[in-house]
PDB file of C-alpha atoms and ligand atoms in Angstrom:
ATOM      1  CA  UNK X   1       0.000   0.000   0.000  1.00 89.00           C
ATOM      2  CA  UNK X   2       1.197   3.520  -0.753  1.00 95.00           C
ATOM      3  CA  UNK X   3       1.715   5.996   2.102  1.00 96.00           C
ATOM      4  CA  UNK X   4      -1.139   8.140   0.758  1.00 97.00           C
ATOM      5  CA  UNK X   5      -3.494   5.128   0.743  1.00 98.00           C
ATOM      6  CA  UNK X   6      -2.745   4.340   4.386  1.00 98.00           C
ATOM      7  CA  UNK X   7      -3.268   8.008   5.217  1.00 98.00           C
ATOM      8  CA  UNK X   8      -6.668   7.983   3.465  1.00 98.00           C
ATOM      9  CA  UNK X   9      -7.761   4.907   5.428  1.00 98.00           C
ATOM     10  CA  UNK X  10      -6.660   6.560   8.677  1.00 98.00           C
ATOM     11  CA  UNK X  11      -8.529   9.780   7.930  1.00 98.00           C
ATOM     12  CA  UNK X  12     -11.696   7.828   7.030  1.00 98.00           C
ATOM     13  CA  UNK X  13     -11.634   5.619  10.158  1.00 98.00           C
ATOM     14  CA  UNK X  14     -10.738   8.544  12.401  1.00 97.00           C
ATOM     15  CA  UNK X  15     -13.759  10.487  11.145  1.00 97.00           C
ATOM     16  CA  UNK X  16     -16.162   7.523  11.345  1.00 97.00           C
ATOM     17  CA  UNK X  17     -15.126   6.743  14.943  1.00 97.00           C
ATOM     18  CA  UNK X  18     -14.636  10.360  16.060  1.00 96.00           C
ATOM     19  CA  UNK X  19     -11.099   9.761  17.323  1.00 97.00           C
ATOM     20  CA  UNK X  20      -8.501  12.463  17.957  1.00 96.00           C
ATOM     21  CA  UNK X  21      -4.915  11.841  16.838  1.00 97.00           C
ATOM     22  CA  UNK X  22      -2.204  13.787  18.676  1.00 97.00           C
ATOM     23  CA  UNK X  23       1.366  13.851  17.357  1.00 97.00           C
ATOM     24  CA  UNK X  24       4.514  15.286  18.901  1.00 96.00           C
ATOM     25  CA  UNK X  25       6.461  17.472  16.464  1.00 96.00           C
ATOM     26  CA  UNK X  26       9.302  14.915  16.424  1.00 97.00           C
ATOM     27  CA  UNK X  27       7.040  12.479  14.560  1.00 98.00           C
ATOM     28  CA  UNK X  28       7.642  11.816  10.891  1.00 96.00           C
ATOM     29  CA  UNK X  29       6.118  13.909   8.157  1.00 96.00           C
ATOM     30  CA  UNK X  30       3.490  11.330   7.146  1.00 97.00           C
ATOM     31  CA  UNK X  31       2.171  11.098  10.729  1.00 98.00           C
ATOM     32  CA  UNK X  32       2.092  14.859  11.274  1.00 97.00           C
ATOM     33  CA  UNK X  33      -0.003  15.076   8.082  1.00 97.00           C
ATOM     34  CA  UNK X  34      -2.828  12.905   9.489  1.00 98.00           C
ATOM     35  CA  UNK X  35      -2.776  14.282  13.062  1.00 98.00           C
ATOM     36  CA  UNK X  36      -5.510  16.553  14.432  1.00 96.00           C
ATOM     37  CA  UNK X  37      -2.951  18.417  16.509  1.00 96.00           C
ATOM     38  CA  UNK X  38       0.839  18.560  16.451  1.00 96.00           C
ATOM     39  CA  UNK X  39       2.925  20.347  19.034  1.00 92.00           C
ATOM     40  CA  UNK X  40       5.491  20.176  21.808  1.00 86.00           C
ATOM     41  CA  UNK X  41       4.904  18.406  25.125  1.00 81.00           C
ATOM     42  CA  UNK X  42       3.150  21.379  26.723  1.00 77.00           C
ATOM     43  CA  UNK X  43       0.862  22.100  23.776  1.00 85.00           C
ATOM     44  CA  UNK X  44      -0.120  18.428  23.550  1.00 88.00           C
ATOM     45  CA  UNK X  45      -0.991  18.253  27.252  1.00 76.00           C
ATOM     46  CA  UNK X  46      -3.282  21.287  26.925  1.00 82.00           C
ATOM     47  CA  UNK X  47      -4.807  19.985  23.714  1.00 88.00           C
ATOM     48  CA  UNK X  48      -5.559  16.657  25.374  1.00 80.00           C
ATOM     49  CA  UNK X  49      -7.923  18.434  27.752  1.00 83.00           C
ATOM     50  CA  UNK X  50      -9.593  20.606  25.112  1.00 90.00           C
ATOM     51  CA  UNK X  51     -10.317  17.959  22.514  1.00 89.00           C
ATOM     52  CA  UNK X  52     -14.025  16.888  22.605  1.00 92.00           C
ATOM     53  CA  UNK X  53     -13.408  13.315  21.334  1.00 94.00           C
ATOM     54  CA  UNK X  54     -13.700  10.447  23.836  1.00 94.00           C
ATOM     55  CA  UNK X  55     -10.794   8.519  22.334  1.00 95.00           C
ATOM     56  CA  UNK X  56      -7.276   9.780  21.715  1.00 96.00           C
ATOM     57  CA  UNK X  57      -4.413   8.115  19.849  1.00 97.00           C
ATOM     58  CA  UNK X  58      -0.995   9.437  20.884  1.00 97.00           C
ATOM     59  CA  UNK X  59       1.832   9.363  18.345  1.00 98.00           C
ATOM     60  CA  UNK X  60       4.709  10.146  20.646  1.00 98.00           C
ATOM     61  CA  UNK X  61       6.290   8.444  23.642  1.00 98.00           C
ATOM     62  CA  UNK X  62       4.699   6.763  26.663  1.00 97.00           C
ATOM     63  CA  UNK X  63       4.935   9.647  29.158  1.00 96.00           C
ATOM     64  CA  UNK X  64       2.959  11.804  26.715  1.00 96.00           C
ATOM     65  CA  UNK X  65       0.133   9.257  26.511  1.00 96.00           C
ATOM     66  CA  UNK X  66       0.188   8.985  30.324  1.00 96.00           C
ATOM     67  CA  UNK X  67      -0.087  12.762  30.607  1.00 94.00           C
ATOM     68  CA  UNK X  68      -3.184  12.710  28.385  1.00 93.00           C
ATOM     69  CA  UNK X  69      -4.708   9.979  30.591  1.00 94.00           C
ATOM     70  CA  UNK X  70      -3.905  11.891  33.807  1.00 95.00           C
ATOM     71  CA  UNK X  71      -5.540  15.039  32.461  1.00 92.00           C
ATOM     72  CA  UNK X  72      -8.516  13.247  30.887  1.00 92.00           C
ATOM     73  CA  UNK X  73      -9.081   9.992  32.828  1.00 94.00           C
ATOM     74  CA  UNK X  74     -12.523   9.566  31.293  1.00 94.00           C
ATOM     75  CA  UNK X  75     -11.000   9.272  27.813  1.00 94.00           C
ATOM     76  CA  UNK X  76      -9.665   6.133  26.182  1.00 96.00           C
ATOM     77  CA  UNK X  77      -5.997   6.861  25.458  1.00 96.00           C
ATOM     78  CA  UNK X  78      -4.038   4.672  23.070  1.00 97.00           C
ATOM     79  CA  UNK X  79      -0.256   4.829  22.629  1.00 98.00           C
ATOM     80  CA  UNK X  80       0.096   4.016  18.917  1.00 98.00           C
ATOM     81  CA  UNK X  81       3.321   2.047  19.396  1.00 98.00           C
ATOM     82  CA  UNK X  82       3.717   0.523  22.887  1.00 98.00           C
ATOM     83  CA  UNK X  83       7.510   0.296  22.439  1.00 98.00           C
ATOM     84  CA  UNK X  84       7.854   4.082  22.268  1.00 98.00           C
ATOM     85  CA  UNK X  85       9.372   5.060  25.605  1.00 98.00           C
ATOM     86  CA  UNK X  86      11.565   8.002  26.551  1.00 98.00           C
ATOM     87  CA  UNK X  87      14.901   6.844  28.052  1.00 97.00           C
ATOM     88  CA  UNK X  88      15.121  10.026  30.126  1.00 97.00           C
ATOM     89  CA  UNK X  89      11.655   9.428  31.627  1.00 97.00           C
ATOM     90  CA  UNK X  90      12.824   6.074  32.885  1.00 94.00           C
ATOM     91  CA  UNK X  91      16.153   7.198  34.393  1.00 97.00           C
ATOM     92  CA  UNK X  92      14.710   7.897  37.857  1.00 96.00           C
ATOM     93  CA  UNK X  93      11.990   6.116  39.759  1.00 94.00           C
ATOM     94  CA  UNK X  94       9.651   6.880  42.639  1.00 96.00           C
ATOM     95  CA  UNK X  95      11.710   5.031  45.273  1.00 97.00           C
ATOM     96  CA  UNK X  96      14.904   6.901  44.314  1.00 96.00           C
ATOM     97  CA  UNK X  97      13.255  10.327  44.548  1.00 97.00           C
ATOM     98  CA  UNK X  98      11.433   9.470  47.791  1.00 97.00           C
ATOM     99  CA  UNK X  99      14.777   8.549  49.310  1.00 97.00           C
ATOM    100  CA  UNK X 100      16.524  11.742  48.037  1.00 96.00           C
ATOM    101  CA  UNK X 101      13.611  13.851  49.338  1.00 96.00           C
ATOM    102  CA  UNK X 102      14.391  12.655  52.878  1.00 96.00           C
ATOM    103  CA  UNK X 103      17.764  14.463  52.622  1.00 95.00           C
ATOM    104  CA  UNK X 104      16.164  17.616  51.201  1.00 95.00           C
ATOM    105  CA  UNK X 105      12.889  17.969  53.120  1.00 95.00           C
ATOM    106  CA  UNK X 106      12.510  21.713  52.505  1.00 97.00           C
ATOM    107  CA  UNK X 107      12.982  21.504  48.714  1.00 98.00           C
ATOM    108  CA  UNK X 108      10.208  21.789  46.117  1.00 98.00           C
ATOM    109  CA  UNK X 109      10.595  18.869  43.706  1.00 98.00           C
ATOM    110  CA  UNK X 110      10.242  20.070  40.121  1.00 98.00           C
ATOM    111  CA  UNK X 111       9.781  17.284  37.564  1.00 98.00           C
ATOM    112  CA  UNK X 112      10.324  17.736  33.865  1.00 97.00           C
ATOM    113  CA  UNK X 113       7.197  16.409  32.154  1.00 95.00           C
ATOM    114  CA  UNK X 114       9.453  13.727  30.611  1.00 96.00           C
ATOM    115  CA  UNK X 115       8.899  11.502  33.679  1.00 97.00           C
ATOM    116  CA  UNK X 116       6.647   8.506  34.332  1.00 97.00           C
ATOM    117  CA  UNK X 117       3.189   8.963  35.866  1.00 97.00           C
ATOM    118  CA  UNK X 118       4.402   7.004  38.893  1.00 98.00           C
ATOM    119  CA  UNK X 119       7.341   9.357  39.480  1.00 98.00           C
ATOM    120  CA  UNK X 120       5.103  12.415  39.140  1.00 98.00           C
ATOM    121  CA  UNK X 121       3.097  11.211  42.164  1.00 98.00           C
ATOM    122  CA  UNK X 122       6.003  12.123  44.484  1.00 98.00           C
ATOM    123  CA  UNK X 123       6.836  15.481  42.846  1.00 98.00           C
ATOM    124  CA  UNK X 124       5.401  18.923  43.559  1.00 98.00           C
ATOM    125  CA  UNK X 125       5.196  20.561  40.159  1.00 98.00           C
ATOM    126  CA  UNK X 126       5.850  19.648  36.543  1.00 96.00           C
ATOM    127  CA  UNK X 127       7.506  21.802  33.902  1.00 95.00           C
ATOM    128  CA  UNK X 128       7.995  21.500  30.170  1.00 93.00           C
ATOM    129  CA  UNK X 129      10.942  22.961  28.316  1.00 92.00           C
ATOM    130  CA  UNK X 130       8.786  25.902  27.225  1.00 89.00           C
ATOM    131  CA  UNK X 131       7.496  26.702  30.716  1.00 91.00           C
ATOM    132  CA  UNK X 132      10.379  25.688  33.021  1.00 95.00           C
ATOM    133  CA  UNK X 133      11.906  29.159  33.608  1.00 96.00           C
ATOM    134  CA  UNK X 134       8.535  30.817  34.197  1.00 96.00           C
ATOM    135  CA  UNK X 135       7.334  28.111  36.577  1.00 97.00           C
ATOM    136  CA  UNK X 136      10.530  27.832  38.631  1.00 98.00           C
ATOM    137  CA  UNK X 137      10.460  31.637  38.991  1.00 97.00           C
ATOM    138  CA  UNK X 138       6.875  31.486  40.228  1.00 96.00           C
ATOM    139  CA  UNK X 139       7.471  28.778  42.871  1.00 97.00           C
ATOM    140  CA  UNK X 140       7.174  30.136  46.393  1.00 96.00           C
ATOM    141  CA  UNK X 141      10.308  28.398  47.672  1.00 98.00           C
ATOM    142  CA  UNK X 142      13.981  29.255  47.231  1.00 98.00           C
ATOM    143  CA  UNK X 143      15.080  25.608  47.319  1.00 98.00           C
ATOM    144  CA  UNK X 144      14.382  23.561  44.208  1.00 98.00           C
ATOM    145  CA  UNK X 145      15.259  19.944  43.410  1.00 98.00           C
ATOM    146  CA  UNK X 146      15.067  19.725  39.613  1.00 98.00           C
ATOM    147  CA  UNK X 147      14.691  16.242  38.053  1.00 98.00           C
ATOM    148  CA  UNK X 148      15.661  14.415  35.868  1.00 98.00           C
ATOM    149  CA  UNK X 149      17.350  16.598  33.205  1.00 98.00           C
ATOM    150  CA  UNK X 150      20.469  18.321  34.568  1.00 98.00           C
ATOM    151  CA  UNK X 151      20.963  20.205  31.261  1.00 98.00           C
ATOM    152  CA  UNK X 152      17.509  21.756  31.245  1.00 98.00           C
ATOM    153  CA  UNK X 153      17.988  22.304  35.002  1.00 98.00           C
ATOM    154  CA  UNK X 154      21.299  24.093  34.413  1.00 98.00           C
ATOM    155  CA  UNK X 155      19.657  26.287  31.756  1.00 98.00           C
ATOM    156  CA  UNK X 156      16.856  27.168  34.205  1.00 98.00           C
ATOM    157  CA  UNK X 157      19.340  27.842  37.033  1.00 98.00           C
ATOM    158  CA  UNK X 158      21.200  30.356  34.829  1.00 97.00           C
ATOM    159  CA  UNK X 159      17.945  32.240  34.133  1.00 96.00           C
ATOM    160  CA  UNK X 160      16.599  32.093  37.701  1.00 97.00           C
ATOM    161  CA  UNK X 161      19.521  33.342  39.764  1.00 93.00           C
ATOM    162  CA  UNK X 162      17.769  33.902  43.092  1.00 95.00           C
ATOM    163  CA  UNK X 163      16.937  30.224  43.661  1.00 98.00           C
ATOM    164  CA  UNK X 164      19.033  27.417  45.052  1.00 98.00           C
ATOM    165  CA  UNK X 165      18.582  24.745  42.367  1.00 98.00           C
ATOM    166  CA  UNK X 166      19.876  21.245  43.027  1.00 98.00           C
ATOM    167  CA  UNK X 167      20.364  19.009  39.987  1.00 98.00           C
ATOM    168  CA  UNK X 168      20.670  15.234  39.586  1.00 97.00           C
ATOM    169  CA  UNK X 169      22.515  13.391  36.812  1.00 95.00           C
ATOM    170  CA  UNK X 170      19.830  12.710  34.235  1.00 98.00           C
ATOM    171  CA  UNK X 171      19.150  13.889  30.718  1.00 98.00           C
ATOM    172  CA  UNK X 172      18.159  13.172  27.151  1.00 98.00           C
ATOM    173  CA  UNK X 173      20.711  10.885  25.481  1.00 98.00           C
ATOM    174  CA  UNK X 174      19.876  12.378  22.079  1.00 98.00           C
ATOM    175  CA  UNK X 175      20.264  16.076  22.851  1.00 98.00           C
ATOM    176  CA  UNK X 176      23.003  15.629  25.461  1.00 98.00           C
ATOM    177  CA  UNK X 177      25.026  13.601  22.943  1.00 98.00           C
ATOM    178  CA  UNK X 178      25.861  16.695  20.916  1.00 98.00           C
ATOM    179  CA  UNK X 179      29.331  18.090  21.629  1.00 98.00           C
ATOM    180  CA  UNK X 180      30.562  21.672  21.703  1.00 98.00           C
ATOM    181  CA  UNK X 181      32.890  20.782  18.802  1.00 98.00           C
ATOM    182  CA  UNK X 182      29.912  19.729  16.669  1.00 98.00           C
ATOM    183  CA  UNK X 183      28.180  23.034  17.439  1.00 98.00           C
ATOM    184  CA  UNK X 184      31.315  25.038  16.588  1.00 98.00           C
ATOM    185  CA  UNK X 185      31.914  22.990  13.404  1.00 98.00           C
ATOM    186  CA  UNK X 186      28.324  23.530  12.222  1.00 98.00           C
ATOM    187  CA  UNK X 187      28.647  27.274  12.818  1.00 98.00           C
ATOM    188  CA  UNK X 188      31.904  27.330  10.850  1.00 98.00           C
ATOM    189  CA  UNK X 189      30.319  25.338   8.008  1.00 98.00           C
ATOM    190  CA  UNK X 190      27.238  27.618   7.817  1.00 98.00           C
ATOM    191  CA  UNK X 191      28.561  31.041   8.909  1.00 98.00           C
ATOM    192  CA  UNK X 192      25.382  32.883   7.842  1.00 98.00           C
ATOM    193  CA  UNK X 193      23.054  30.586   9.766  1.00 98.00           C
ATOM    194  CA  UNK X 194      21.596  31.133  13.241  1.00 98.00           C
ATOM    195  CA  UNK X 195      22.024  28.239  15.669  1.00 98.00           C
ATOM    196  CA  UNK X 196      18.775  27.320  17.463  1.00 98.00           C
ATOM    197  CA  UNK X 197      19.056  24.684  20.201  1.00 98.00           C
ATOM    198  CA  UNK X 198      16.892  22.844  22.707  1.00 98.00           C
ATOM    199  CA  UNK X 199      17.811  23.318  26.413  1.00 98.00           C
ATOM    200  CA  UNK X 200      18.209  19.529  26.758  1.00 98.00           C
ATOM    201  CA  UNK X 201      21.623  20.071  25.076  1.00 98.00           C
ATOM    202  CA  UNK X 202      24.702  20.372  27.298  1.00 98.00           C
ATOM    203  CA  UNK X 203      25.553  23.869  28.662  1.00 98.00           C
ATOM    204  CA  UNK X 204      28.542  24.290  26.286  1.00 98.00           C
ATOM    205  CA  UNK X 205      26.287  23.754  23.252  1.00 98.00           C
ATOM    206  CA  UNK X 206      23.608  26.052  24.696  1.00 98.00           C
ATOM    207  CA  UNK X 207      26.325  28.728  25.115  1.00 98.00           C
ATOM    208  CA  UNK X 208      27.056  28.559  21.356  1.00 98.00           C
ATOM    209  CA  UNK X 209      23.409  29.157  20.406  1.00 98.00           C
ATOM    210  CA  UNK X 210      21.732  32.286  19.042  1.00 98.00           C
ATOM    211  CA  UNK X 211      18.419  31.069  20.470  1.00 98.00           C
ATOM    212  CA  UNK X 212      17.527  28.444  23.094  1.00 97.00           C
ATOM    213  CA  UNK X 213      13.991  27.119  23.369  1.00 95.00           C
ATOM    214  CA  UNK X 214      11.523  24.270  23.315  1.00 93.00           C
ATOM    215  CA  UNK X 215      10.490  22.514  20.137  1.00 93.00           C
ATOM    216  CA  UNK X 216       7.677  25.016  19.518  1.00 92.00           C
ATOM    217  CA  UNK X 217       9.933  27.888  20.617  1.00 94.00           C
ATOM    218  CA  UNK X 218      12.485  26.928  17.952  1.00 97.00           C
ATOM    219  CA  UNK X 219       9.771  26.616  15.304  1.00 97.00           C
ATOM    220  CA  UNK X 220       8.238  29.993  16.210  1.00 97.00           C
ATOM    221  CA  UNK X 221      11.627  31.681  16.263  1.00 98.00           C
ATOM    222  CA  UNK X 222      12.574  30.319  12.826  1.00 98.00           C
ATOM    223  CA  UNK X 223       9.219  31.332  11.354  1.00 98.00           C
ATOM    224  CA  UNK X 224       9.336  34.918  12.661  1.00 98.00           C
ATOM    225  CA  UNK X 225      13.045  35.619  12.175  1.00 98.00           C
ATOM    226  CA  UNK X 226      14.205  37.733   9.231  1.00 98.00           C
ATOM    227  CA  UNK X 227      17.232  35.425   8.932  1.00 98.00           C
ATOM    228  CA  UNK X 228      17.264  33.087   5.947  1.00 98.00           C
ATOM    229  CA  UNK X 229      19.393  30.226   7.242  1.00 98.00           C
ATOM    230  CA  UNK X 230      19.286  28.171  10.440  1.00 98.00           C
ATOM    231  CA  UNK X 231      21.066  25.247  12.132  1.00 98.00           C
ATOM    232  CA  UNK X 232      18.497  23.245  14.087  1.00 98.00           C
ATOM    233  CA  UNK X 233      19.816  21.813  17.366  1.00 98.00           C
ATOM    234  CA  UNK X 234      16.982  19.478  18.228  1.00 98.00           C
ATOM    235  CA  UNK X 235      15.450  16.286  16.816  1.00 98.00           C
ATOM    236  CA  UNK X 236      15.970  16.359  13.055  1.00 97.00           C
ATOM    237  CA  UNK X 237      12.266  16.166  12.153  1.00 97.00           C
ATOM    238  CA  UNK X 238      11.995  19.789  13.206  1.00 97.00           C
ATOM    239  CA  UNK X 239      14.387  20.856  10.435  1.00 98.00           C
ATOM    240  CA  UNK X 240      12.333  18.837   7.957  1.00 97.00           C
ATOM    241  CA  UNK X 241       8.959  20.271   9.098  1.00 97.00           C
ATOM    242  CA  UNK X 242      10.393  23.794   8.991  1.00 98.00           C
ATOM    243  CA  UNK X 243      11.790  23.231   5.509  1.00 98.00           C
ATOM    244  CA  UNK X 244       8.331  22.237   4.234  1.00 97.00           C
ATOM    245  CA  UNK X 245       6.702  25.214   5.946  1.00 97.00           C
ATOM    246  CA  UNK X 246       9.267  27.796   4.813  1.00 98.00           C
ATOM    247  CA  UNK X 247      10.783  26.655   1.514  1.00 98.00           C
ATOM    248  CA  UNK X 248      12.344  30.087   0.970  1.00 98.00           C
ATOM    249  CA  UNK X 249      14.554  29.600   4.091  1.00 98.00           C
ATOM    250  CA  UNK X 250      17.343  27.050   4.596  1.00 98.00           C
ATOM    251  CA  UNK X 251      17.419  24.619   7.533  1.00 98.00           C
ATOM    252  CA  UNK X 252      20.450  22.490   8.388  1.00 98.00           C
ATOM    253  CA  UNK X 253      20.564  19.787  11.063  1.00 98.00           C
ATOM    254  CA  UNK X 254      23.161  20.371  13.776  1.00 98.00           C
ATOM    255  CA  UNK X 255      24.151  16.687  13.776  1.00 98.00           C
ATOM    256  CA  UNK X 256      23.070  13.424  12.161  1.00 97.00           C
ATOM    257  CA  UNK X 257      22.943  12.008  15.708  1.00 97.00           C
ATOM    258  CA  UNK X 258      19.863  14.115  16.475  1.00 98.00           C
ATOM    259  CA  UNK X 259      17.360  11.385  15.768  1.00 98.00           C
ATOM    260  CA  UNK X 260      15.207   9.959  18.540  1.00 98.00           C
ATOM    261  CA  UNK X 261      14.502   6.329  17.675  1.00 98.00           C
ATOM    262  CA  UNK X 262      11.716   6.209  20.229  1.00 98.00           C
ATOM    263  CA  UNK X 263       9.934   9.066  18.507  1.00 98.00           C
ATOM    264  CA  UNK X 264      10.509   7.478  15.114  1.00 97.00           C
ATOM    265  CA  UNK X 265       9.338   3.967  16.029  1.00 98.00           C
ATOM    266  CA  UNK X 266       5.680   4.838  15.442  1.00 98.00           C
ATOM    267  CA  UNK X 267       4.581   4.124  11.879  1.00 98.00           C
ATOM    268  CA  UNK X 268       1.447   4.974   9.925  1.00 98.00           C
ATOM    269  CA  UNK X 269       0.532   1.282  10.087  1.00 98.00           C
ATOM    270  CA  UNK X 270       0.662   1.477  13.915  1.00 98.00           C
ATOM    271  CA  UNK X 271      -1.832   4.332  13.745  1.00 98.00           C
ATOM    272  CA  UNK X 272      -4.058   2.401  11.332  1.00 98.00           C
ATOM    273  CA  UNK X 273      -3.947  -0.715  13.560  1.00 98.00           C
ATOM    274  CA  UNK X 274      -4.726   1.398  16.641  1.00 98.00           C
ATOM    275  CA  UNK X 275      -7.819   2.735  14.858  1.00 98.00           C
ATOM    276  CA  UNK X 276      -8.877  -0.801  13.927  1.00 97.00           C
ATOM    277  CA  UNK X 277      -8.443  -1.986  17.532  1.00 95.00           C
ATOM    278  CA  UNK X 278      -5.703  -4.326  16.326  1.00 97.00           C
ATOM    279  CA  UNK X 279      -2.681  -2.524  17.718  1.00 97.00           C
ATOM    280  CA  UNK X 280      -1.441   0.151  20.055  1.00 98.00           C
ATOM    281  CA  UNK X 281      -1.796  -0.070  23.841  1.00 98.00           C
ATOM    282  CA  UNK X 282      -4.531   1.403  25.962  1.00 98.00           C
ATOM    283  CA  UNK X 283      -3.036   3.403  28.825  1.00 98.00           C
ATOM    284  CA  UNK X 284      -4.503   2.348  32.161  1.00 98.00           C
ATOM    285  CA  UNK X 285      -3.493   4.080  35.381  1.00 98.00           C
ATOM    286  CA  UNK X 286      -5.034   3.446  38.778  1.00 97.00           C
ATOM    287  CA  UNK X 287      -7.092   6.181  40.451  1.00 97.00           C
ATOM    288  CA  UNK X 288      -4.467   6.979  43.090  1.00 98.00           C
ATOM    289  CA  UNK X 289      -1.718   7.438  40.498  1.00 98.00           C
ATOM    290  CA  UNK X 290      -3.978   9.691  38.419  1.00 98.00           C
ATOM    291  CA  UNK X 291      -4.972  11.752  41.471  1.00 97.00           C
ATOM    292  CA  UNK X 292      -1.431  12.185  42.813  1.00 97.00           C
ATOM    293  CA  UNK X 293       0.274  12.725  39.451  1.00 97.00           C
ATOM    294  CA  UNK X 294      -2.392  15.210  38.449  1.00 96.00           C
ATOM    295  CA  UNK X 295      -1.554  17.499  41.377  1.00 96.00           C
ATOM    296  CA  UNK X 296       1.838  18.352  39.914  1.00 94.00           C
ATOM    297  CA  UNK X 297       0.464  18.758  36.363  1.00 93.00           C
ATOM    298  CA  UNK X 298      -2.349  21.021  37.632  1.00 93.00           C
ATOM    299  CA  UNK X 299       0.275  23.042  39.493  1.00 95.00           C
ATOM    300  CA  UNK X 300       2.215  23.399  36.214  1.00 92.00           C
ATOM    301  CA  UNK X 301      -0.902  24.701  34.457  1.00 88.00           C
ATOM    302  CA  UNK X 302      -1.692  27.065  37.365  1.00 91.00           C
ATOM    303  CA  UNK X 303       1.836  28.558  37.531  1.00 92.00           C
ATOM    304  CA  UNK X 304       2.400  28.538  33.750  1.00 85.00           C
TER     305      UNK X 304
HETATM  306  P1  LIG W 401       9.442  19.602  24.078  1.00 93.77           P
HETATM  307  O1  LIG W 401       8.429  18.999  23.192  1.00 93.77           O
HETATM  308  O2  LIG W 401       8.819  20.054  25.345  1.00 93.77           O
HETATM  309  O3  LIG W 401      10.252  20.656  23.446  1.00 93.77           O
HETATM  310  O4  LIG W 401      10.430  18.437  24.546  1.00 93.77           O
HETATM  311  C1  LIG W 401      11.322  17.865  23.704  1.00 93.77           C
HETATM  312  C2  LIG W 401      11.411  16.427  23.916  1.00 93.77           C
HETATM  313  O5  LIG W 401      12.472  15.881  23.985  1.00 93.77           O
HETATM  314  C3  LIG W 401      10.200  15.681  23.995  1.00 93.77           C
HETATM  315  O6  LIG W 401      10.461  14.430  24.353  1.00 93.77           O
HETATM  316 FE1  LIG W 402      13.125  11.339  25.374  1.00 93.77          FE
HETATM  317 FE2  LIG W 402      15.124  12.738  24.298  1.00 93.77          FE
HETATM  318 FE3  LIG W 402      13.600  11.223  22.733  1.00 93.77          FE
HETATM  319 FE4  LIG W 402      12.608  13.439  23.836  1.00 93.77          FE
HETATM  320  S1  LIG W 402      14.244  13.318  22.325  1.00 93.77           S
HETATM  321  S2  LIG W 402      11.602  11.445  23.730  1.00 93.77           S
HETATM  322  S3  LIG W 402      13.672  13.463  25.806  1.00 93.77           S
HETATM  323  S4  LIG W 402      14.945  10.513  24.375  1.00 93.77           S
END
């Protein structure tokens, strides 16, 4: 079957069954084309609440599908490919953070949204890359334990100087794998281009950037900028989506290593099978997990 034929089947079934398809911007072109909404982690979590459909298919990674379920427990939430996990989300677990909290009883625990539902139950507030600085600023406590991404945490700490921010050793293996040399080499290769990077990159790479922001922040910046050439320092799908949207501008990838296999594991056929009830995985969380994890997501929405 051709890609366009699978897409047609998906669009037909989706309409007949009144199902909403959400896709993170790191998904491939052919999935973004059939999605009802595409966005970064924060936009998807808000969209999950707004969408009127009773069933949602998530094309992204597991923590994103869990976030939809936490925010809309009455909805049926399907993760299109059950193998799609985020390695960073699984780096720390509930027991580890509960034990660290004993040593830092007066700290507010800030969890990047890239964490499991179970881990969120023992945290105080969530952040996404687009809201982290604003939310940490707004927290009514000087002492912050920021988990799990020490690179995003370092970026936040540099913007929010009046807080005492403790970091742990976690992070995104894809973004954190980019070296300062690669950033410098890309700038030398494309001297007229602006370097736009995600704050999950290491501090030395962030320091080389002309702009630092979330997935949607990078896309907005590139769309509004008068510049004509950009080096994209986040998952390489973003360069591809931008190139389609703005053919008159030039987008280079910062490194060929910037590909998240977990984000790319979902195929159109997975989406089709999820619609047919022959694939995907329904996300089920118990009531206590939903209630406790929701507190820190609600706090994110309140402070953001
Ligand atoms: P954002 O979508 O919040 O920019 O996060 C990037 C990411 O790595 C998602 O897993
Ligand atoms: Fe996780 Fe990094 Fe992939 Fe995002 S890009 S899903 S943080 S591994």
